[in-house]
Coordinates of C-alpha atoms in Angstrom, one line a residue:
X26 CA 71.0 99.7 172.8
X27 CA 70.2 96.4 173.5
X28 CA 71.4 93.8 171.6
X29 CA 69.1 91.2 171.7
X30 CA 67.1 91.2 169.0
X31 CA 62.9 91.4 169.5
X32 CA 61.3 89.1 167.4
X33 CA 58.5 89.2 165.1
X34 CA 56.4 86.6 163.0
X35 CA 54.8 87.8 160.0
X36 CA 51.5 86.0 159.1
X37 CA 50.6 87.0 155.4
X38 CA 53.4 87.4 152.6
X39 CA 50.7 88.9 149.8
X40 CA 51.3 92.1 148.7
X41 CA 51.5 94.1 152.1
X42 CA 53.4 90.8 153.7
X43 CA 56.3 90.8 151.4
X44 CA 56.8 94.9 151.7
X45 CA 56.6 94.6 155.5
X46 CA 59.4 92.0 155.2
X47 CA 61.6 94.0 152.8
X48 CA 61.2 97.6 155.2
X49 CA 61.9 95.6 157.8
X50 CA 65.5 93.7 155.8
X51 CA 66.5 97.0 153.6
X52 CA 66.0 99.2 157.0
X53 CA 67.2 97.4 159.8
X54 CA 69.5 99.5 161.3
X55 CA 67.5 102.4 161.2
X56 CA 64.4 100.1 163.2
X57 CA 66.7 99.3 165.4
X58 CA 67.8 103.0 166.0
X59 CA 64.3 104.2 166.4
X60 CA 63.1 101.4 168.2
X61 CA 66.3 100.6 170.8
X62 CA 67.0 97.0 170.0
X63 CA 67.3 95.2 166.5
X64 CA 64.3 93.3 165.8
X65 CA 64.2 90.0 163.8
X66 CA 62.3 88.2 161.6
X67 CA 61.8 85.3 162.8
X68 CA 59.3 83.4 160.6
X69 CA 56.7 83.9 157.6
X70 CA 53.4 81.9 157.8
X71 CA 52.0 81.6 154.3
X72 CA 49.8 79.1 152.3
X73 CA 51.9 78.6 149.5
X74 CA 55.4 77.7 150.8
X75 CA 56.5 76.4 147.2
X76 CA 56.3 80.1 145.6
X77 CA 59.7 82.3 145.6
X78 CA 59.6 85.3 148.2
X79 CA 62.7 87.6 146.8
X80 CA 64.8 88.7 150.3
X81 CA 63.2 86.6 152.3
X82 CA 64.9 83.3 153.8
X83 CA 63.3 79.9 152.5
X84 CA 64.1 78.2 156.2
X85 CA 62.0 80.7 157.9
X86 CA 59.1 79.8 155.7
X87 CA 56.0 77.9 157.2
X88 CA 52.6 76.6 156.4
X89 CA 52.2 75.9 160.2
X90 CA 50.9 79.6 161.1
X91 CA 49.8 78.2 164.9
X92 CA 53.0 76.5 165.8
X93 CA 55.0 79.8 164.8
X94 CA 52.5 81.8 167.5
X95 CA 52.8 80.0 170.2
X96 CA 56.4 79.2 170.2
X97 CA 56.7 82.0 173.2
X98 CA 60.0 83.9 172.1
X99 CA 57.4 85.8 169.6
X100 CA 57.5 89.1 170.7
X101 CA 55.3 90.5 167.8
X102 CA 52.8 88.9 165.4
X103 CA 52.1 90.6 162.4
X104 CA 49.1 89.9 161.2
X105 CA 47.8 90.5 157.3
X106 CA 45.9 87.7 156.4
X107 CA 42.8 89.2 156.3
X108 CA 39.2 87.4 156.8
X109 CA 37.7 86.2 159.9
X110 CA 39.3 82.9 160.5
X111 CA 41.8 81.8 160.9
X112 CA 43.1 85.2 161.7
X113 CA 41.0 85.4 165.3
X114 CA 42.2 82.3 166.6
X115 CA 45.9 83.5 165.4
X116 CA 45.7 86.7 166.7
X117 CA 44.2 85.1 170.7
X118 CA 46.9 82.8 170.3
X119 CA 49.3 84.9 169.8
X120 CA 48.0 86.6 172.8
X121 CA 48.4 83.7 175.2
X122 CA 51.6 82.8 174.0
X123 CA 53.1 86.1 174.7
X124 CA 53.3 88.1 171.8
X125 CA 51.7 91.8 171.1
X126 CA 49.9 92.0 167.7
X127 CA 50.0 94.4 164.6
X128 CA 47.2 94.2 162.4
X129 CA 45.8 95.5 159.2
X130 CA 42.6 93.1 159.4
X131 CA 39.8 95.7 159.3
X132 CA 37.3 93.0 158.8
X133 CA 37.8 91.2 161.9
X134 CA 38.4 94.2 164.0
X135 CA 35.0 95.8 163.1
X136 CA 33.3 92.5 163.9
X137 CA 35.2 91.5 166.9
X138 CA 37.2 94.1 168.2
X139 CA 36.1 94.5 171.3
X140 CA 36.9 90.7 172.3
X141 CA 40.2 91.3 170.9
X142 CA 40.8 94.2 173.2
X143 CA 39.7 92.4 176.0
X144 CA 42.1 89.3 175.5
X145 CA 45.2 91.7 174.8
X146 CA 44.2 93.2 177.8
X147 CA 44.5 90.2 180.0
X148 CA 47.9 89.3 178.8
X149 CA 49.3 92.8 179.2
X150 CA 49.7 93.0 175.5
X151 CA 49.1 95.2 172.7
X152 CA 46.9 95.5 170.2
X153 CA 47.6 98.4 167.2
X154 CA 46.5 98.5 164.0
X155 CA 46.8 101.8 161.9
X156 CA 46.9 100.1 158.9
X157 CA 43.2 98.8 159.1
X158 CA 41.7 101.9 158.4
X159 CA 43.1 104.2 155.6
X160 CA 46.9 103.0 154.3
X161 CA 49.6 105.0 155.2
X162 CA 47.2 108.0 156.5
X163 CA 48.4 108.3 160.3
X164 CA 44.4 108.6 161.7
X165 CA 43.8 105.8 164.7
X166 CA 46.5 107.1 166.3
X167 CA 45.8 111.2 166.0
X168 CA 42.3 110.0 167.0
X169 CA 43.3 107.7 169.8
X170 CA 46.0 109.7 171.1
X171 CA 46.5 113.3 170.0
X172 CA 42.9 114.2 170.3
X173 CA 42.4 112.5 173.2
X174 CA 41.7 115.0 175.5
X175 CA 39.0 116.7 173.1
X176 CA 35.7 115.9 172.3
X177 CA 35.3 114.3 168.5
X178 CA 32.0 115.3 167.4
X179 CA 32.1 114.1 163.5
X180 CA 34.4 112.5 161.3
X181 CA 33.7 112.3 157.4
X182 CA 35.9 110.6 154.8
X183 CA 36.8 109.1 151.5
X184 CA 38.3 105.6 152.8
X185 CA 38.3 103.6 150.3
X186 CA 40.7 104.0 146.8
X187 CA 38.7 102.0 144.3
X188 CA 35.5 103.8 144.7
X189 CA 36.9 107.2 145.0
X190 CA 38.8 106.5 141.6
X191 CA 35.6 105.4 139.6
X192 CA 33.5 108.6 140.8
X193 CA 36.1 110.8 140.1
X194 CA 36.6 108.8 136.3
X195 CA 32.5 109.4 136.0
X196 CA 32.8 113.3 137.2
X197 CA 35.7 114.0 134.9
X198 CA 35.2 112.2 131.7
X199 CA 31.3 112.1 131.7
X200 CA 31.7 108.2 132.1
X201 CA 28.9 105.9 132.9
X202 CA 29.6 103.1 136.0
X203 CA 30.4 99.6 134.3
X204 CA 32.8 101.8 132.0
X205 CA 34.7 103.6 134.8
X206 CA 34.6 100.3 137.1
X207 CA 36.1 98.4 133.7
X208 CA 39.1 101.2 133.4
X209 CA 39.6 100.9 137.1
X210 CA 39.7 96.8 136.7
X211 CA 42.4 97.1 134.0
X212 CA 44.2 99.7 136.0
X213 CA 44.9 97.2 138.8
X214 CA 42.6 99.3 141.7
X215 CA 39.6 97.4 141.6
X216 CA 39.6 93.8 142.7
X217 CA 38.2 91.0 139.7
X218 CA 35.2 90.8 142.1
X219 CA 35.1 94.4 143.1
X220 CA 31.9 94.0 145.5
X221 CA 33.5 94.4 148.9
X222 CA 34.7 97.8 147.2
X223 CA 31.6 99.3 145.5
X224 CA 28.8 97.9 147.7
X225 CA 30.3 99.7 150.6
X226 CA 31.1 96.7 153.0
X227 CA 35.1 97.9 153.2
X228 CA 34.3 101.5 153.8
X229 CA 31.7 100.0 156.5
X230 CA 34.4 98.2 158.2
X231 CA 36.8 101.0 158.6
X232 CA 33.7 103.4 159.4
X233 CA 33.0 100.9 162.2
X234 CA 36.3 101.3 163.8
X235 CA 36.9 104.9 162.8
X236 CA 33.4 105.5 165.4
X237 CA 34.3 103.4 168.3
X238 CA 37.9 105.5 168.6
X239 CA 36.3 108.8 167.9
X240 CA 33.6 108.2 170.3
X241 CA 34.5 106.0 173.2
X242 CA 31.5 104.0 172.4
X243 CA 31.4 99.9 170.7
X244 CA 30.3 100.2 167.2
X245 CA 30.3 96.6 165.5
X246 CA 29.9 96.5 161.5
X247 CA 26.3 95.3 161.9
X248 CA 25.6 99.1 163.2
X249 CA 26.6 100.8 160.4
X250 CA 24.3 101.6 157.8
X251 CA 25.5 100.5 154.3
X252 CA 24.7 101.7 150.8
X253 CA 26.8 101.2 147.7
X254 CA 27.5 103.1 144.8
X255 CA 26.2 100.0 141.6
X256 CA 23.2 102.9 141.3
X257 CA 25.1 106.3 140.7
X258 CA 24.7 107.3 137.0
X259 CA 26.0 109.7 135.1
X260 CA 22.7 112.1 135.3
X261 CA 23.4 112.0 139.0
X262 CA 26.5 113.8 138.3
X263 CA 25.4 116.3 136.1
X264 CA 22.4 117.2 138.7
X265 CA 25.5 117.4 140.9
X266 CA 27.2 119.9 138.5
X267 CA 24.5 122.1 138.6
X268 CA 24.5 122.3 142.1
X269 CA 27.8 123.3 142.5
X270 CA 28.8 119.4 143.8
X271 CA 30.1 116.4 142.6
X272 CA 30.0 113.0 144.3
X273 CA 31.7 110.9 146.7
X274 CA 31.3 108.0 148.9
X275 CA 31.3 108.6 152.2
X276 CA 31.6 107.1 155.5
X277 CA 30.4 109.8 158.1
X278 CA 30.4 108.9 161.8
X279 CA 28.6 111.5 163.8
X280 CA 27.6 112.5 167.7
X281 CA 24.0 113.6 168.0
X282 CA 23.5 117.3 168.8
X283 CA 22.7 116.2 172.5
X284 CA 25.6 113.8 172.8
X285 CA 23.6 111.2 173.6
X286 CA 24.0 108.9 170.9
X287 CA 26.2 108.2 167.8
X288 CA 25.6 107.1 164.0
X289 CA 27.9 105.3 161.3
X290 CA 27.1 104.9 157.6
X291 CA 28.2 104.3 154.3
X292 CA 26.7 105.7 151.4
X293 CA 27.0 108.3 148.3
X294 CA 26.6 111.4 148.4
X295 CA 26.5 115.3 146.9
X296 CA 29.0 117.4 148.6
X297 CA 30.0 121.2 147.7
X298 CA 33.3 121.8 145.7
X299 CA 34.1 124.0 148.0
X300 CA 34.6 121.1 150.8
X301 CA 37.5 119.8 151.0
X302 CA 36.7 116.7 150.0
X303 CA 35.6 117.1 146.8
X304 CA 39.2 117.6 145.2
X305 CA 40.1 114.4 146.2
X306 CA 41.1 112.4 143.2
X307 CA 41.7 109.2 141.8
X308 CA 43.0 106.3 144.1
X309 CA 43.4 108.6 147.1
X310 CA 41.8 108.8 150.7
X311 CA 41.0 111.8 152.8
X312 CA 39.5 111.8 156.8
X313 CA 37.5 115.5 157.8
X314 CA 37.3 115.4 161.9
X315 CA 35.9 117.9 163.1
X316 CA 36.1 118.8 167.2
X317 CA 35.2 120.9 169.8
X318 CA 38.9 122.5 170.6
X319 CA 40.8 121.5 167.8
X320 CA 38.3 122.5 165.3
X321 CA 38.2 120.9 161.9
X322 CA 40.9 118.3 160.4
X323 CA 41.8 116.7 157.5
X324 CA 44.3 114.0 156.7
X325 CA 44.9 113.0 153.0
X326 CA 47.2 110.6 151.5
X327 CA 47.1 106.9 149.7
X328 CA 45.0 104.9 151.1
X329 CA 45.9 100.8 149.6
X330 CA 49.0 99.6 148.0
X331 CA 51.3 97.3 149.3
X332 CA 54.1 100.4 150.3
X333 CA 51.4 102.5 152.0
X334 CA 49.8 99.8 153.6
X335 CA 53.1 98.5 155.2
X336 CA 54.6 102.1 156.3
X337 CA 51.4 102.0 158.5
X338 CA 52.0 98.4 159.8
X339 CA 55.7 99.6 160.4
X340 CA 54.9 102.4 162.0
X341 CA 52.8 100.4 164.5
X342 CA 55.4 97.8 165.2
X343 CA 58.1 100.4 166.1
X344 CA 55.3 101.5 168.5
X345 CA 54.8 98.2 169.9
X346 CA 58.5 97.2 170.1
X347 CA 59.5 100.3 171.9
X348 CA 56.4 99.4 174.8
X349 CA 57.8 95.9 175.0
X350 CA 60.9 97.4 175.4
X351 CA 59.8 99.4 178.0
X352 CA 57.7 96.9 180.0
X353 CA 54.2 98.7 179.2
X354 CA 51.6 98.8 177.0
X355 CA 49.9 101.2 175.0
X356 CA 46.5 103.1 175.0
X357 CA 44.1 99.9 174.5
X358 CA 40.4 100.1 173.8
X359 CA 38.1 103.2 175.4
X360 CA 34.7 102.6 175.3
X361 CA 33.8 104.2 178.4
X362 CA 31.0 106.5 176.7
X363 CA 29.0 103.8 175.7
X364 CA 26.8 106.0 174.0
X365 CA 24.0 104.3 171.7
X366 CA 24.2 103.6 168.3
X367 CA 21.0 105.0 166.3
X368 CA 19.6 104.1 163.2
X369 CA 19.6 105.5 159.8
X370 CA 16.1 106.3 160.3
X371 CA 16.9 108.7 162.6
X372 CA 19.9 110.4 160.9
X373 CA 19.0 114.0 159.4
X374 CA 20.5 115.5 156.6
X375 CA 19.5 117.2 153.1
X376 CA 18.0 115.5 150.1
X377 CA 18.7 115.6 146.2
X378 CA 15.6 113.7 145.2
X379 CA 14.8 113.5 141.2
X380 CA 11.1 112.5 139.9
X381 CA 10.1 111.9 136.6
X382 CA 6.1 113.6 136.4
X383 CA 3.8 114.5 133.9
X384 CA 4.3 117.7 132.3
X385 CA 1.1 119.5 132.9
X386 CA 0.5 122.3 135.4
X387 CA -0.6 121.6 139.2
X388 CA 1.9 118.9 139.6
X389 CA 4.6 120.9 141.3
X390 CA 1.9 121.7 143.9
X391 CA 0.5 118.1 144.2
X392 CA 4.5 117.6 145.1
X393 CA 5.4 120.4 147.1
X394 CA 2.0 119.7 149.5
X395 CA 3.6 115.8 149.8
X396 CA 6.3 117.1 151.2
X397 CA 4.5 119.6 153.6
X398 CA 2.8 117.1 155.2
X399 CA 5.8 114.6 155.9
X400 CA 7.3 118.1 157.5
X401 CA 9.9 118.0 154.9
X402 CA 10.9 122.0 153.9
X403 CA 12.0 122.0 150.9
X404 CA 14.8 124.0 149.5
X405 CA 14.6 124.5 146.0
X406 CA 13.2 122.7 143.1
X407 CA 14.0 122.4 139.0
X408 CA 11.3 121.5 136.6
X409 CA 12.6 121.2 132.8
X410 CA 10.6 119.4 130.3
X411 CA 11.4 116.8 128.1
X412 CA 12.6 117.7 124.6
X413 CA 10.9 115.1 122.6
X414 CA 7.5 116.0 123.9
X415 CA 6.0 113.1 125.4
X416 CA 4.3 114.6 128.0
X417 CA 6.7 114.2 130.7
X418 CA 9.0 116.2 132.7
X419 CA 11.9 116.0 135.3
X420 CA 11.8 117.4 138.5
X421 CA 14.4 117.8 141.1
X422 CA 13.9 118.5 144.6
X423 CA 16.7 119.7 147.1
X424 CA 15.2 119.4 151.0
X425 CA 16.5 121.4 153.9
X426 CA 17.2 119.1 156.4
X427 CA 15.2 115.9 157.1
X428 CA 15.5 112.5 159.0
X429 CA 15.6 110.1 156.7
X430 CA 12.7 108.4 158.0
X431 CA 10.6 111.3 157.0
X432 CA 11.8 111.1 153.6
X433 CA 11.5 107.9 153.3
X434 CA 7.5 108.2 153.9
X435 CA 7.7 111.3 151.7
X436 CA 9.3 109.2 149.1
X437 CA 6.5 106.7 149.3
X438 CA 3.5 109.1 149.0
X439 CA 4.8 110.9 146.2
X440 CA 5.6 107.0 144.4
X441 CA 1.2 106.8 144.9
X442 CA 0.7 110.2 143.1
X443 CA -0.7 109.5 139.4
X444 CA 1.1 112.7 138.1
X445 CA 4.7 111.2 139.4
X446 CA 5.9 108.2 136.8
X447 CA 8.4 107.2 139.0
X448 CA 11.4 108.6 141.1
X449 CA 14.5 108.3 139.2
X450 CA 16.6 108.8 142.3
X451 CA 17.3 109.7 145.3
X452 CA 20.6 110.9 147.2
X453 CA 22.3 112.6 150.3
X454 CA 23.7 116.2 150.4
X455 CA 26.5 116.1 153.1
X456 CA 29.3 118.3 153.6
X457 CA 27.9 122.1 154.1

């Protein structure tokens, strides 16, 4: 074993930070067994140097996160700031001074990854970051490297804790939204402004990078289609229940059937109960792949936390130490395919669409003949009337397969029908 220890600069002492810190204190000896040489910590860039970091040595403490990148004896940068900037400019530094990086920043990677790539690349450095996409779930690298030789054609998952907790709260206890996001605020899982959460943007991040590894091909954030969950009410979920689903939010990457082109989006949808999917509950994550030769796939585990989060940044630095150690690098971006990213317009799939109408007969016909001539089939359809007889109805709709362009014109011709009072709402059946 060597004895010279490798050393690492850890930019971020938050929650993830401060657990990467203690692994890497409590567990030395073992990191240095796995990896061939001890590695050291050799300073902590934070923002608040005054506040009291338990296990961690005041001296190696600085507000100067720059100075501590380039100071060329860096052998790894850590990197879990989050944002943008500065986190770009540390990371390229870092780069040019040297050092490899290990990064949870899922925002920046989505958004810039491929400019990343290119400067680790022309320093002969590395570039890892498990820990951007799902916690402690080991996927980038299954993705990147076990799968490698097969051909990805889908890959459908719950990536994102605080969402997956309030749906499941709503599809257990009958809750409406504000009241399961308000338990899930107390609990500690949902942020005080919980928007990057419910509105989809984190789950759109991750989808981003979860498509350019599974498919060879750039896919930047802008080019994944977004939809959050503020809408989903407790009706939805009883419609669900009837169909034999509940709901999720999903972010579904998929190859088109001629291979010529790829989608990403983020949005809620119906799936079965008989996927495996839908028993996924409370806090936790869970990826489907599905491939040509190794079939379908599913990893499950926490995705957030500070533990989690850092056994995924650990992983990645024992990775990275052990190239450096060995005077390589390790598999960097592949985007040979660059195959083109399509809109959600032209993304098919089936429809739960629910319509308040008036409750008189010829209506279902006036609907079903909307439909025929947007060349949407239609699966089945529900018609119950209301109780308190005030001459209206519900009617629910379930399409074969459509693009969702065609249902979005279907959608807007049935909204000009005098016999529909509105459309109470509309969402995606995924998972069969």
């Amino acid at each position: 074993m060597r004895t010279r220890p490798l050393k690492v600069a850890l930019l971020g002492c938050g929650v993830v930070g401060s657990e990467v810190a203690r692994i890497m204190t409590t567990h030395a000896d073992d990191l240095a067994a796995r990896i061939g040489a001890p590695v050291e910590l050799a300073g902590v860039a934070v923002r608040r140097p005054s506040k009291v970091r338990e296990g961690i040595d005041p001296a190696l403490v600085t507000t100067d996160a720059t100075a501590l990148v380039k100071r060329g004896d860096i052998d790894v940068v850590v990197e879990v700031i989050g944002g943008i900037e500065p986190a770009r400019g540390l990371i390229t530094t870092a780069f040019e001074h040297g050092a490899s990086v290990v990064s949870a920043n899922k925002a920046l990677l989505a958004q810039d990854g491929a400019a990343l790539h290119a400067v680790a690349e022309e320093h002969g450095r590395d570039l890892y970051y498990e820990a951007a996409v799902a916690g402690a779930i080991p996927l980038i690298r299954p993705l990147r490297e076990s799968l490698a030789g097969d051909k990805v054609n889908r890959v459908l998952g719950i990536v994102n804790g605080t969402t997956n907790f309030i749906l499941d709260k709503m599809d257990s206890t009958g809750a409406g939204y504000q009241e399961a996001l308000d338990e899930a605020t107390a609990l500690g899982y949902a942020e005080a402004d919980p928007t990057a959460d419910v509105e989809g943007f984190d789950a759109a991040a991750k989808a981003a990078i979860l498509a350019g590894i599974a498919f060879h091909t750039r896919v930047r954030f802008d080019d994944v289609y977004r939809e959050g969950m503020a809408e989903v009410t407790a009706a939805d979920f009883r419609s669900a229940k009837e169909m034999g689903c509940t709901i999720k939010l999903l972010a579904i990457c998929e190859r088109a059937a001629d291979g010529g082109s790829v989608t990403a989006r983020v949005h809620p949808a119906m799936i079965p109960l008989s996927h495996p999917l839908a028993s996924v509950r409370g806090a936790y994550n869970a990826v489907f792949v599905e491939s040509d030769a190794a079939g379908q796939l599913m990893f499950y585990g926490p995705g957030a936390g500070g533990s989690p989060t850092a056994s995924a940044v650990l992983g990645d630095l024992v990775a990275v130490c052990r190239n450096r150690l060995n005077g390589a690098t390790g598999p960097g971006e592949s985007a040979y395919a660059a195959l083109t990213v399509s809109s959600m317009g032209e993304v098919v799939t089936r429809y739960h669409i629910s319509l308040d109408v008036a409750d008189k007969p010829g209506v279902l016909a006036q609907v079903a003949t909307v439909f025929a001539e947007h060349g949407v089939s239609i699966d089945t359809v529900r018609q119950q009337g209301r109780p308190d007889g005030d001459g209206e109805a519900s009617l629910v709709v379930v399409t074969h397969r459509a693009s969702d362009a065609s249902l979005s014109g279907t959608v807007e011709a049935l909204r000009k029908l005098d016999t529909v009072r509105g459309v109470a709402s509309i969402m995606r059946v995924e998972g069969e």
